[in-house]
Coordinates of C-alpha atoms in Angstrom, one line a residue:
M1 CA 16.7 17.0 -39.6
N2 CA 18.4 21.0 -38.4
E3 CA 21.4 21.5 -38.0
Y4 CA 23.0 21.7 -34.3
N5 CA 26.3 21.6 -32.2
I6 CA 27.0 18.5 -30.2
Q7 CA 28.5 19.0 -26.8
T8 CA 28.7 17.5 -23.2
T9 CA 25.6 18.4 -21.1
S10 CA 26.7 21.0 -19.3
P11 CA 26.6 20.6 -15.2
S12 CA 23.5 22.5 -13.8
Q13 CA 23.1 25.1 -12.1
D14 CA 23.0 23.8 -8.5
G15 CA 24.5 20.7 -9.2
K16 CA 21.2 18.8 -8.2
I17 CA 19.7 17.4 -11.1
K18 CA 16.7 14.9 -10.4
F19 CA 14.6 12.4 -12.2
R20 CA 11.3 10.9 -12.0
L21 CA 9.4 8.3 -13.8
A22 CA 5.9 10.0 -14.9
G23 CA 2.6 9.0 -17.1
Y24 CA -0.1 6.3 -17.7
P25 CA -0.7 3.1 -18.1
R26 CA 2.7 2.5 -16.3
K27 CA 4.6 0.2 -13.8
H28 CA 6.8 1.8 -11.2
N29 CA 9.9 0.7 -13.1
E30 CA 9.0 2.4 -16.4
G31 CA 7.5 5.3 -17.7
R32 CA 7.8 8.7 -19.4
V33 CA 11.5 9.8 -18.3
E34 CA 11.7 13.4 -16.2
V35 CA 14.4 15.8 -15.5
F36 CA 14.4 18.4 -12.7
Y37 CA 16.9 20.6 -13.9
N38 CA 17.5 24.1 -12.7
G39 CA 14.2 24.2 -10.6
E40 CA 11.7 23.1 -13.7
W41 CA 10.5 19.6 -14.5
G42 CA 10.8 18.9 -18.0
T43 CA 11.5 15.8 -20.7
I44 CA 14.0 13.9 -23.0
C45 CA 13.4 14.3 -26.6
D46 CA 13.0 10.5 -28.1
D47 CA 15.4 11.7 -31.3
D48 CA 18.9 9.2 -31.5
F49 CA 17.6 7.9 -28.5
T50 CA 19.4 4.2 -27.6
L51 CA 19.3 1.8 -25.1
A52 CA 22.2 2.8 -23.8
N53 CA 20.7 6.0 -22.9
A54 CA 17.9 4.1 -21.0
H55 CA 20.9 2.4 -18.9
V56 CA 22.5 6.0 -17.9
L57 CA 18.7 6.8 -17.3
C58 CA 18.1 3.4 -14.9
H59 CA 20.9 4.0 -13.1
H60 CA 20.1 7.4 -12.2
L61 CA 16.6 6.0 -10.9
G62 CA 18.2 3.8 -8.8
F63 CA 17.6 0.6 -11.2
V64 CA 20.4 -2.2 -12.0
E65 CA 20.3 -1.9 -16.0
A66 CA 17.4 -1.0 -18.4
L67 CA 15.5 -3.5 -20.6
S68 CA 14.1 -1.2 -23.4
W69 CA 13.2 2.0 -24.2
S70 CA 9.9 3.9 -26.1
H71 CA 9.2 6.7 -28.6
S72 CA 6.3 8.7 -29.7
A73 CA 5.0 9.1 -25.9
K74 CA 4.1 5.7 -25.4
Y75 CA 3.3 7.0 -22.1
G76 CA 1.5 10.7 -22.7
P77 CA 3.4 13.5 -23.8
G78 CA 4.5 15.6 -20.7
T79 CA 4.4 19.2 -19.6
G80 CA 7.3 22.0 -19.3
K81 CA 10.9 22.2 -21.1
I82 CA 12.1 19.5 -23.4
W83 CA 15.1 19.6 -21.8
L84 CA 17.2 17.3 -23.8
D85 CA 17.7 15.7 -27.5
N86 CA 19.7 13.9 -29.9
V87 CA 21.3 12.4 -26.2
M88 CA 23.8 9.6 -27.2
C89 CA 25.4 7.5 -24.1
G90 CA 27.9 4.9 -24.4
G91 CA 26.1 3.0 -21.6
S92 CA 28.6 3.1 -18.8
E93 CA 28.7 7.1 -18.0
N94 CA 27.2 7.7 -14.5
S95 CA 25.3 10.7 -15.0
I96 CA 23.6 11.5 -18.3
E97 CA 25.2 15.5 -18.0
K98 CA 27.9 13.4 -19.1
C99 CA 26.6 12.0 -22.6
V100 CA 26.7 13.9 -25.7
S101 CA 23.7 15.8 -26.1
R102 CA 22.4 19.3 -27.8
G103 CA 23.0 20.8 -24.4
W104 CA 20.1 21.6 -22.0
G105 CA 17.0 23.7 -23.3
N106 CA 18.1 22.9 -26.8
S107 CA 15.8 21.2 -28.8
D108 CA 13.4 21.1 -32.0
C109 CA 10.7 18.6 -30.5
T110 CA 7.2 18.3 -29.2
H111 CA 6.4 16.7 -26.3
Q112 CA 5.0 13.8 -28.9
E113 CA 8.5 13.0 -29.0
D114 CA 9.0 12.0 -25.6
A115 CA 11.4 9.4 -24.4
G116 CA 10.4 6.5 -21.8
V117 CA 12.4 3.6 -20.5
V118 CA 11.6 0.6 -18.9
C119 CA 14.0 -0.3 -16.0
K120 CA 14.7 -4.4 -14.6
D121 CA 12.7 -4.4 -11.4
E122 CA 16.0 -4.8 -9.3
R123 CA 17.5 -2.2 -7.4
L124 CA 21.5 -0.8 -7.2
P125 CA 22.6 -2.3 -3.5
G126 CA 22.8 0.7 -1.5
F127 CA 21.0 3.2 -4.1
A128 CA 19.6 6.3 -2.0
D129 CA 16.3 6.8 -3.3
S130 CA 16.8 10.5 -2.8
N131 CA 17.5 11.0 -6.3
I132 CA 13.5 10.2 -7.3
I133 CA 11.1 12.3 -6.5
E134 CA 8.2 10.8 -5.0
S135 CA 4.7 12.8 -5.9
Q136 CA 3.7 15.0 -3.3
V137 CA -0.1 14.0 -3.8
R138 CA -2.0 10.1 -3.8
L139 CA -5.3 8.8 -4.2
K140 CA -6.1 6.5 -2.0
G141 CA -10.1 4.4 -1.2
G142 CA -10.9 4.0 -5.1
A143 CA -12.6 1.2 -6.7
K144 CA -11.1 1.9 -10.4
T145 CA -7.2 3.4 -11.5
G146 CA -7.3 7.3 -11.4
E147 CA -10.0 7.6 -9.0
G148 CA -10.1 8.1 -4.9
R149 CA -9.7 10.5 -1.5
V150 CA -6.9 13.2 -2.4
E151 CA -3.9 12.8 0.2
V152 CA -0.9 15.6 0.0
L153 CA 2.7 15.0 1.3
K154 CA 3.6 17.3 3.9
E155 CA 7.3 17.0 5.9
S156 CA 7.0 13.3 5.3
E157 CA 3.2 12.7 6.7
W158 CA 0.2 12.2 4.7
G159 CA -2.7 14.2 5.2
T160 CA -6.0 14.6 3.0
V161 CA -7.5 18.2 1.5
C162 CA -11.0 20.0 2.7
D163 CA -13.7 19.7 0.3
D164 CA -13.9 23.8 0.5
H165 CA -14.7 25.1 -3.0
W166 CA -13.1 22.4 -4.3
N167 CA -14.0 22.5 -8.1
L168 CA -13.0 20.4 -11.7
Q169 CA -10.1 22.9 -11.9
S170 CA -8.0 21.9 -8.8
A171 CA -9.2 18.2 -9.4
S172 CA -7.6 18.5 -12.8
V173 CA -4.4 19.8 -11.2
V174 CA -4.2 16.8 -9.1
C175 CA -4.9 14.5 -12.3
R176 CA -2.3 16.0 -14.2
E177 CA 0.3 15.8 -11.3
L178 CA -0.5 11.7 -11.2
G179 CA 0.0 11.3 -15.0
F180 CA -3.8 11.4 -16.0
G181 CA -5.8 13.5 -17.9
T182 CA -8.4 15.9 -16.5
A183 CA -10.2 15.4 -13.6
K184 CA -14.0 13.9 -15.2
E185 CA -15.2 14.7 -11.3
A186 CA -14.8 17.0 -8.4
L187 CA -16.6 15.0 -5.4
T188 CA -16.8 15.9 -2.0
G189 CA -18.5 14.6 1.4
A190 CA -15.6 12.2 1.7
K191 CA -17.2 9.7 -1.2
M192 CA -14.1 8.1 -1.3
G193 CA -13.7 7.8 2.3
Q194 CA -12.6 9.3 5.2
G195 CA -9.1 9.6 5.6
M196 CA -6.5 9.7 9.1
G197 CA -4.3 12.4 10.4
P198 CA -3.8 15.4 9.4
I199 CA -5.9 17.9 7.0
Y200 CA -3.3 19.8 5.1
M201 CA -5.7 22.0 2.6
N202 CA -8.6 24.1 2.8
E203 CA -10.3 26.3 0.3
V204 CA -8.1 25.6 -2.5
Q205 CA -8.5 27.4 -5.6
C206 CA -6.7 26.3 -8.2
R207 CA -6.6 28.4 -12.4
G208 CA -6.0 24.7 -14.0
D209 CA -2.5 25.2 -14.8
E210 CA -0.4 24.7 -11.9
K211 CA 1.9 21.9 -11.7
S212 CA 1.4 20.4 -8.0
L213 CA -1.7 21.1 -5.9
W214 CA 0.8 23.0 -3.5
D215 CA 1.1 25.4 -6.0
C216 CA -2.3 26.6 -5.8
P217 CA -3.8 29.3 -3.6
H218 CA -4.9 27.8 -0.4
K219 CA -6.1 28.6 3.1
N220 CA -3.8 26.3 5.7
I221 CA -6.3 24.2 8.4
T222 CA -7.2 24.7 12.1
A223 CA -9.0 21.6 13.8
K224 CA -12.1 23.6 13.7
D225 CA -12.2 24.6 9.7
C226 CA -12.8 20.5 8.8
K227 CA -13.2 17.4 10.1
H228 CA -12.6 14.4 8.0
M229 CA -16.2 14.0 6.8
E230 CA -15.0 17.3 4.4
D231 CA -12.4 15.0 2.5
A232 CA -12.2 15.9 -1.5
S233 CA -11.8 13.3 -3.9
V234 CA -11.3 13.0 -7.8
I235 CA -12.1 10.9 -10.3
C236 CA -9.5 11.1 -13.3
N237 CA -10.6 11.2 -17.0
I238 CA -7.8 7.8 -18.1
P239 CA -7.6 6.2 -21.6
Y240 CA -9.4 3.3 -22.3
M241 CA -7.3 0.3 -22.2
G242 CA -9.7 -2.5 -23.1
F243 CA -8.6 -4.0 -20.1
E244 CA -11.8 -6.1 -19.2
K245 CA -11.8 -7.8 -22.9
S246 CA -9.6 -10.3 -21.6
I247 CA -11.4 -11.7 -18.3
R248 CA -14.5 -12.7 -17.6
L249 CA -17.2 -14.1 -14.4
T250 CA -18.6 -17.1 -15.3
G251 CA -21.3 -19.3 -12.9
G252 CA -22.4 -16.7 -10.7
R253 CA -25.8 -15.7 -9.7
T254 CA -24.8 -12.0 -10.5
R255 CA -22.9 -10.1 -12.9
L256 CA -20.5 -9.0 -9.8
E257 CA -19.5 -12.6 -9.0
G258 CA -18.4 -15.9 -10.5
R259 CA -15.1 -18.2 -11.2
V260 CA -11.9 -16.1 -12.9
E261 CA -11.4 -17.0 -16.6
L262 CA -9.0 -15.9 -18.8
L263 CA -7.9 -15.0 -22.3
L264 CA -4.5 -15.9 -22.8
S265 CA -2.4 -17.7 -25.8
T266 CA -1.9 -21.0 -25.6
G267 CA 1.7 -22.7 -27.0
S268 CA -0.1 -22.9 -30.5
G269 CA -0.3 -19.1 -30.1
V270 CA -4.1 -19.6 -30.5
R271 CA -6.1 -17.1 -27.3
D272 CA -8.5 -19.4 -25.7
W273 CA -10.3 -19.2 -22.8
G274 CA -8.5 -20.8 -19.2
L275 CA -8.9 -21.0 -15.5
V276 CA -6.5 -19.6 -12.8
C277 CA -5.8 -21.7 -9.8
G278 CA -7.3 -21.1 -6.5
D279 CA -4.3 -22.3 -4.7
G280 CA -3.3 -19.1 -2.3
W281 CA -5.6 -17.1 -3.7
T282 CA -7.1 -13.8 -1.5
S283 CA -8.6 -11.0 -1.5
R284 CA -5.8 -8.8 -2.7
E285 CA -6.2 -10.8 -6.3
A286 CA -9.5 -10.7 -6.0
M287 CA -9.3 -7.1 -5.8
V288 CA -7.2 -6.8 -9.2
V289 CA -9.8 -8.5 -10.8
C290 CA -12.8 -6.8 -10.0
R291 CA -10.8 -3.4 -10.6
Q292 CA -9.5 -4.8 -14.6
L293 CA -13.5 -6.0 -14.6
G294 CA -14.8 -2.1 -13.9
L295 CA -16.8 -3.7 -11.1
G296 CA -15.7 -1.7 -7.9
H297 CA -14.3 -3.4 -5.0
A298 CA -13.6 -6.9 -4.0
S299 CA -15.8 -8.8 -1.7
S300 CA -14.6 -12.0 -1.4
G301 CA -11.8 -14.2 -3.1
L302 CA -12.9 -17.6 -3.7
R303 CA -10.4 -20.6 -3.9
E304 CA -12.7 -23.2 -4.5
T305 CA -15.6 -22.8 -7.3
W306 CA -17.4 -25.8 -8.1
Y307 CA -20.6 -24.2 -7.1
W308 CA -20.2 -22.1 -10.0
D309 CA -19.7 -24.9 -12.8
S310 CA -21.5 -23.4 -15.5
S311 CA -18.7 -23.5 -18.0
N312 CA -17.2 -25.8 -20.3
V313 CA -13.6 -24.2 -20.0
T314 CA -11.4 -26.7 -17.6
E315 CA -7.9 -25.9 -18.5
M316 CA -5.8 -24.0 -15.5
V317 CA -3.7 -21.2 -17.1
L318 CA -2.5 -19.1 -14.8
S319 CA -0.8 -20.4 -10.9
G320 CA 0.8 -18.9 -8.3
V321 CA -0.9 -15.4 -9.0
K322 CA 0.3 -13.2 -6.0
C323 CA -0.9 -9.3 -6.4
K324 CA 0.1 -6.3 -4.5
G325 CA -3.3 -5.0 -4.8
D326 CA -2.9 -2.1 -7.1
E327 CA -2.4 -3.8 -10.7
M328 CA -4.3 -3.3 -13.4
T329 CA -4.4 -6.3 -15.1
L330 CA -4.1 -9.9 -13.4
T331 CA -1.3 -10.8 -15.3
D332 CA 0.8 -7.6 -14.4
C333 CA 0.9 -10.0 -10.8
Q334 CA 3.5 -12.0 -9.7
H335 CA 2.5 -15.8 -10.9
H336 CA 4.1 -19.3 -12.3
S337 CA 5.5 -19.2 -16.0
V338 CA 4.7 -22.4 -16.1
V339 CA 1.8 -23.3 -14.7
S340 CA 1.3 -25.5 -11.6
C341 CA -1.6 -26.4 -9.4
K342 CA -1.7 -28.7 -6.5
R343 CA -5.7 -28.7 -7.0
A344 CA -5.8 -29.4 -10.8
G345 CA -9.8 -29.6 -10.9
A346 CA -11.8 -26.5 -12.3
Q347 CA -14.0 -26.8 -8.9
F348 CA -10.8 -26.0 -7.2
S349 CA -10.1 -22.5 -9.9
A350 CA -10.5 -18.7 -8.4
G351 CA -13.5 -16.6 -7.7
V352 CA -14.7 -13.7 -6.9
I353 CA -17.4 -11.5 -5.6
C354 CA -16.8 -8.0 -6.3
S355 CA -18.6 -4.8 -4.4
D356 CA -19.3 -1.6 -5.0
T357 CA -17.9 -0.3 -1.3
A358 CA -15.2 -2.2 0.6
S359 CA -14.2 -1.6 4.5
D360 CA -10.6 0.2 5.1
L361 CA -8.9 -0.7 8.7
V362 CA -6.6 1.7 9.8
L363 CA -4.2 1.2 13.1
N364 CA -3.8 4.8 15.4
A365 CA -0.2 4.7 15.2
P366 CA 0.9 7.3 17.8
L367 CA -1.4 5.8 20.3
V368 CA 0.9 2.7 20.1
E369 CA 3.8 4.9 20.7
Q370 CA 1.5 6.6 23.3
T371 CA 1.2 3.5 25.9
V372 CA 3.8 0.8 25.2
Y373 CA 5.2 -0.5 28.4
I374 CA 7.4 -3.7 30.2
E375 CA 5.6 -6.2 32.2
D376 CA 7.3 -9.2 34.2
R377 CA 4.1 -11.1 34.4
P378 CA 3.9 -14.6 36.7
L379 CA 3.2 -17.6 34.6
H380 CA 0.5 -18.6 37.0
L381 CA -1.4 -15.8 35.1
L382 CA -0.6 -16.8 31.9
Y383 CA -2.2 -20.2 31.3
C384 CA -5.3 -19.1 29.3
A385 CA -2.5 -17.2 26.8
A386 CA -0.5 -20.2 26.9
E387 CA -3.7 -22.1 25.9
E388 CA -4.0 -19.8 23.0
N389 CA -0.5 -19.3 21.9
C390 CA 0.1 -16.2 22.8
L391 CA 3.7 -16.6 24.4
A392 CA 7.3 -17.7 22.8
K393 CA 8.2 -20.9 22.3
S394 CA 9.9 -21.4 24.6
A395 CA 7.3 -20.5 27.9
A396 CA 6.9 -24.5 26.9
Q397 CA 9.7 -25.2 29.3
A398 CA 9.3 -23.2 31.7
N399 CA 8.9 -24.3 35.6
W400 CA 5.6 -23.6 35.5
P401 CA 3.6 -21.7 37.6
Y402 CA 6.8 -20.2 38.7
G403 CA 8.6 -17.4 37.3
H404 CA 7.5 -14.9 34.5
R405 CA 7.3 -13.9 31.2
R406 CA 8.6 -10.4 30.3
L407 CA 5.7 -8.7 27.6
L408 CA 5.9 -5.7 25.4
R409 CA 3.0 -4.2 26.0
F410 CA 0.7 -1.4 24.2
S411 CA -2.9 -0.5 23.3
S412 CA -4.4 -0.3 19.8
V413 CA -7.2 1.5 18.1
I414 CA -8.2 0.0 14.6
H415 CA -10.5 2.5 12.7
N416 CA -12.4 1.4 9.7
I417 CA -12.2 4.7 7.5
G418 CA -14.0 2.5 4.3
K419 CA -17.2 3.0 2.7
A420 CA -18.2 -0.8 4.2
D421 CA -18.5 -2.4 7.9
F422 CA -15.6 -4.7 8.3
R423 CA -17.2 -8.4 9.3
P424 CA -15.4 -11.9 9.9
R425 CA -14.9 -13.9 6.4
L426 CA -16.9 -16.9 8.5
G427 CA -20.5 -16.4 9.9
R428 CA -21.0 -17.4 13.5
H429 CA -22.2 -20.7 13.1
S430 CA -18.0 -21.2 12.6
W431 CA -17.2 -19.0 15.1
V432 CA -14.6 -21.5 17.8
W433 CA -15.5 -21.2 21.3
H434 CA -12.3 -20.9 23.9
E435 CA -13.9 -21.7 27.4
C436 CA -10.7 -20.5 29.0
H437 CA -11.1 -16.4 28.1
R438 CA -14.9 -17.3 27.5
H439 CA -15.6 -15.8 24.2
Y440 CA -16.0 -16.8 20.7
H441 CA -12.8 -16.3 17.6
S442 CA -14.2 -15.0 14.5
M443 CA -11.4 -15.2 12.5
D444 CA -8.0 -17.3 13.3
I445 CA -5.5 -14.4 12.8
F446 CA -6.5 -10.3 13.2
T447 CA -3.2 -8.9 13.8
Y448 CA 0.5 -9.7 13.9
Y449 CA 2.8 -8.2 16.5
D450 CA 6.8 -8.7 15.0
L451 CA 9.6 -7.7 16.9
L452 CA 12.2 -7.0 14.0
S453 CA 16.1 -6.6 13.8
L454 CA 16.8 -3.4 12.0
N455 CA 17.6 -5.7 9.0
G456 CA 14.2 -6.9 9.3
T457 CA 14.7 -11.2 11.0
K458 CA 11.9 -11.6 12.9
V459 CA 13.1 -11.6 16.4
A460 CA 10.0 -12.0 18.2
D461 CA 6.3 -12.4 17.3
G462 CA 2.9 -12.6 19.2
H463 CA -0.4 -12.7 17.4
K464 CA -4.3 -11.6 18.0
A465 CA -6.8 -13.8 17.3
S466 CA -10.4 -12.0 16.7
F467 CA -11.6 -12.8 20.0
C468 CA -13.8 -9.9 20.0
L469 CA -14.5 -7.4 16.9
E470 CA -16.5 -5.0 17.8
D471 CA -17.8 -0.9 17.7
T472 CA -16.1 0.6 21.1
E473 CA -16.9 4.0 20.1
C474 CA -18.0 6.0 16.6
H475 CA -17.4 9.0 15.5
E476 CA -20.5 11.8 16.2
G477 CA -23.9 10.7 14.3
V478 CA -22.5 7.6 13.8
S479 CA -24.4 4.4 15.7
K480 CA -22.7 1.4 17.4
Q481 CA -23.7 -1.9 15.5
Y482 CA -21.7 -4.6 16.7
E483 CA -20.8 -6.1 20.1
C484 CA -19.2 -9.2 21.3
A485 CA -21.4 -9.8 24.6
N486 CA -24.2 -12.9 24.5
F487 CA -22.7 -14.1 20.9
G488 CA -23.4 -10.4 19.0
E489 CA -22.8 -10.2 15.7
Q490 CA -18.8 -9.0 15.5
G491 CA -17.3 -6.5 13.6
I492 CA -16.2 -2.4 12.9
T493 CA -18.8 -0.2 11.6
V494 CA -17.7 2.5 8.7
G495 CA -16.9 5.6 10.7
C496 CA -16.0 3.6 14.5
W497 CA -13.3 2.1 15.5
D498 CA -12.3 -0.7 18.0
L499 CA -9.7 -0.4 21.0
Y500 CA -7.5 -3.4 22.3
R501 CA -6.4 -2.3 25.9
H502 CA -2.8 -2.8 26.8
D503 CA -4.0 -5.2 29.7
I504 CA -6.2 -7.8 27.8
D505 CA -4.6 -10.6 27.0
C506 CA -2.3 -11.2 24.3
Q507 CA -2.0 -7.6 23.7
W508 CA 1.3 -7.5 23.8
I509 CA 4.9 -9.6 22.3
D510 CA 6.5 -12.1 24.1
I511 CA 10.4 -10.6 24.5
T512 CA 11.5 -12.9 27.6
D513 CA 14.5 -14.0 25.1
V514 CA 15.0 -11.1 23.0
K515 CA 18.4 -9.4 24.2
P516 CA 19.3 -5.6 25.1
G517 CA 19.4 -3.4 21.4
N518 CA 17.6 -1.5 19.0
Y519 CA 14.9 -2.9 16.9
I520 CA 11.4 -2.6 15.0
L521 CA 8.1 -3.1 15.9
Q522 CA 5.7 -4.0 13.4
V523 CA 1.8 -4.8 14.1
I524 CA -0.2 -6.0 10.3
I525 CA -3.6 -5.5 10.5
N526 CA -5.7 -8.3 8.5
P527 CA -2.2 -10.0 7.8
N528 CA -3.9 -13.0 5.8
F529 CA -6.1 -11.0 3.3
E530 CA -8.4 -12.8 4.9
V531 CA -11.2 -9.7 5.1
A532 CA -11.1 -7.8 1.9
E533 CA -10.6 -3.9 2.0
S534 CA -10.0 -1.2 -0.3
D535 CA -6.5 -0.5 0.6
F536 CA -3.9 -3.0 1.9
T537 CA -1.3 -0.5 1.9
N538 CA -2.2 1.0 5.3
N539 CA -2.4 -2.2 7.0
A540 CA 0.8 -2.0 8.8
M541 CA 2.6 0.2 11.4
R542 CA 6.0 0.3 12.1
C543 CA 8.3 2.3 14.8
Y544 CA 12.0 2.2 15.7
C545 CA 12.1 0.3 19.2
K546 CA 14.9 0.8 21.7
Y547 CA 15.4 -2.0 24.3
D548 CA 18.0 -1.9 27.2
G549 CA 16.7 -4.5 29.1
N550 CA 14.9 -2.9 31.5
R551 CA 13.1 -0.4 29.8
V552 CA 11.9 0.2 25.9
W553 CA 11.1 3.4 23.7
L554 CA 8.9 3.6 20.7
H555 CA 9.7 6.1 18.1
K556 CA 8.7 7.2 14.9
C557 CA 5.3 5.5 14.8
H558 CA 4.3 5.3 11.1
L559 CA 2.0 3.5 8.7
G560 CA 3.1 1.8 5.3
E561 CA 3.1 -1.4 3.2
T562 CA 2.3 -4.8 4.4
G563 CA 5.1 -7.2 4.7
C564 CA 8.4 -6.9 6.1
C565 CA 10.7 -4.3 4.7
S566 CA 14.7 -4.3 5.1
L567 CA 15.6 -1.5 7.2
G568 CA 19.1 -0.3 7.7
L569 CA 20.9 2.0 9.9
S570 CA 21.1 4.1 6.6
D571 CA 17.3 4.7 7.1
L572 CA 17.1 5.8 10.5
P573 CA 16.6 9.4 11.2
G574 CA 20.1 11.2 13.0
S575 CA 17.6 12.1 16.2
I576 CA 17.1 8.4 15.7
K577 CA 20.4 6.6 16.2
Q578 CA 21.4 9.0 18.3
L579 CA 18.8 7.9 21.2
M580 CA 19.8 4.5 20.2
G581 CA 23.6 5.5 20.7
M582 CA 24.3 5.1 17.6
K583 CA 27.1 7.7 15.5

């Protein structure tokens, strides 16, 4: 080791040091450590690196502690400066600047020595995410890791990139920004599905060495320049990981379907094939299996596979599997530490059907905000709604047919921006006829409507059975295929949307028992993942909601992850706090 002067790292000139985790393959709580100092991102060398260093860095990133660290660029070599070398922390420092090191930018390392950390997946209470720099670019709609429609972030809203002049150089900037290698393909013509919302960039012309797509020369968009049918996509070069070697499908009619079998170590340490319990298995788990096998998107996740009983494998080796949908392997998903399966027979093991394409439903969030209102609806008009469980439980004790229920009503438009039609899982022979409204229900629950307190507690809810999935309108050049009339086929065609007007039954939340206050309105499409989609992260919409007992206001309606997140007062923008009467 060369001689060097040990010193305490001096503060940055602007006082702002930022940290992020990067590289591939990795989960959200691990990766190559990158530091933003004096306007430039760089890495940390692994010389003298210890778990104590990792603890300090994980605290910077908002995690409670470090589990381990890695050397020799495990998550791939970074680029730019190597900001710190020979870092030596005690573990209790509140900043990496308090640790001993060579000083900023003084290093004899190469990027083959970049350090990484694995943080415990538990957040520090009250930690503000401002010190974690989210990527300004993401890929959506792709079946495999490292591919998808390019979306960029601007002023907290994601938008797409027009494909004029789109080429491998620009695509490679996107891939490297996301921690992958160069681009394998630069795709045009919305090959990974059409996006929603703004189109931010056109005629992007990167040299290829830019650190962000935003750094590349480009034109801003006007409405006449581009349509979403011109959204740009990429396929990145990624390292071969061999994930498909530990999973297989058996018994299916084609290679795209079958019973899921995993190669796992048994108690004696011998690796052998076993089954996955079908309890709670959904299309989200299926999409991880199909991705791991390199077979595209999921078409179905099956809880029974007795009809695919062609294997002599009978032992359940995994149960309680619950995936977010973006994991690279099935064992990365949450699962039981000890196998526990209510229906233990092989016929109840999980199966999948994979497909080259999948649907992708997205709610038009601004429309909800524009159409919301309150109606006091007389009980004598609500008999059918009560029969379909569209009212709060207290309605059962009401003095029918006298009185009314207070309803929070709004319109919703649901677009299919995927590459396959959205169809009910069950065929029409299984649909249920409802005499009162005189229509068929093709799905038990199509949408959840929830009113939440600011800490995420549900205070009122509603639901909509898919009584009529049809093409209300379509983009130019796309023909309607689905219509509910006369027992017609139900679904939403790619490039079409289904309108649920504010004035139809059950298009509401019953807020009769809700007190005035500040709330969050949440709408989740396909909440039980009953039908496979290419992306479930855009199935939820949330709005800030103020209710004064007579009127209601919705603001900042936006798409987000499915499932409820705790949103505290600190999460509200200042303008919203002012509107809600908060200081």
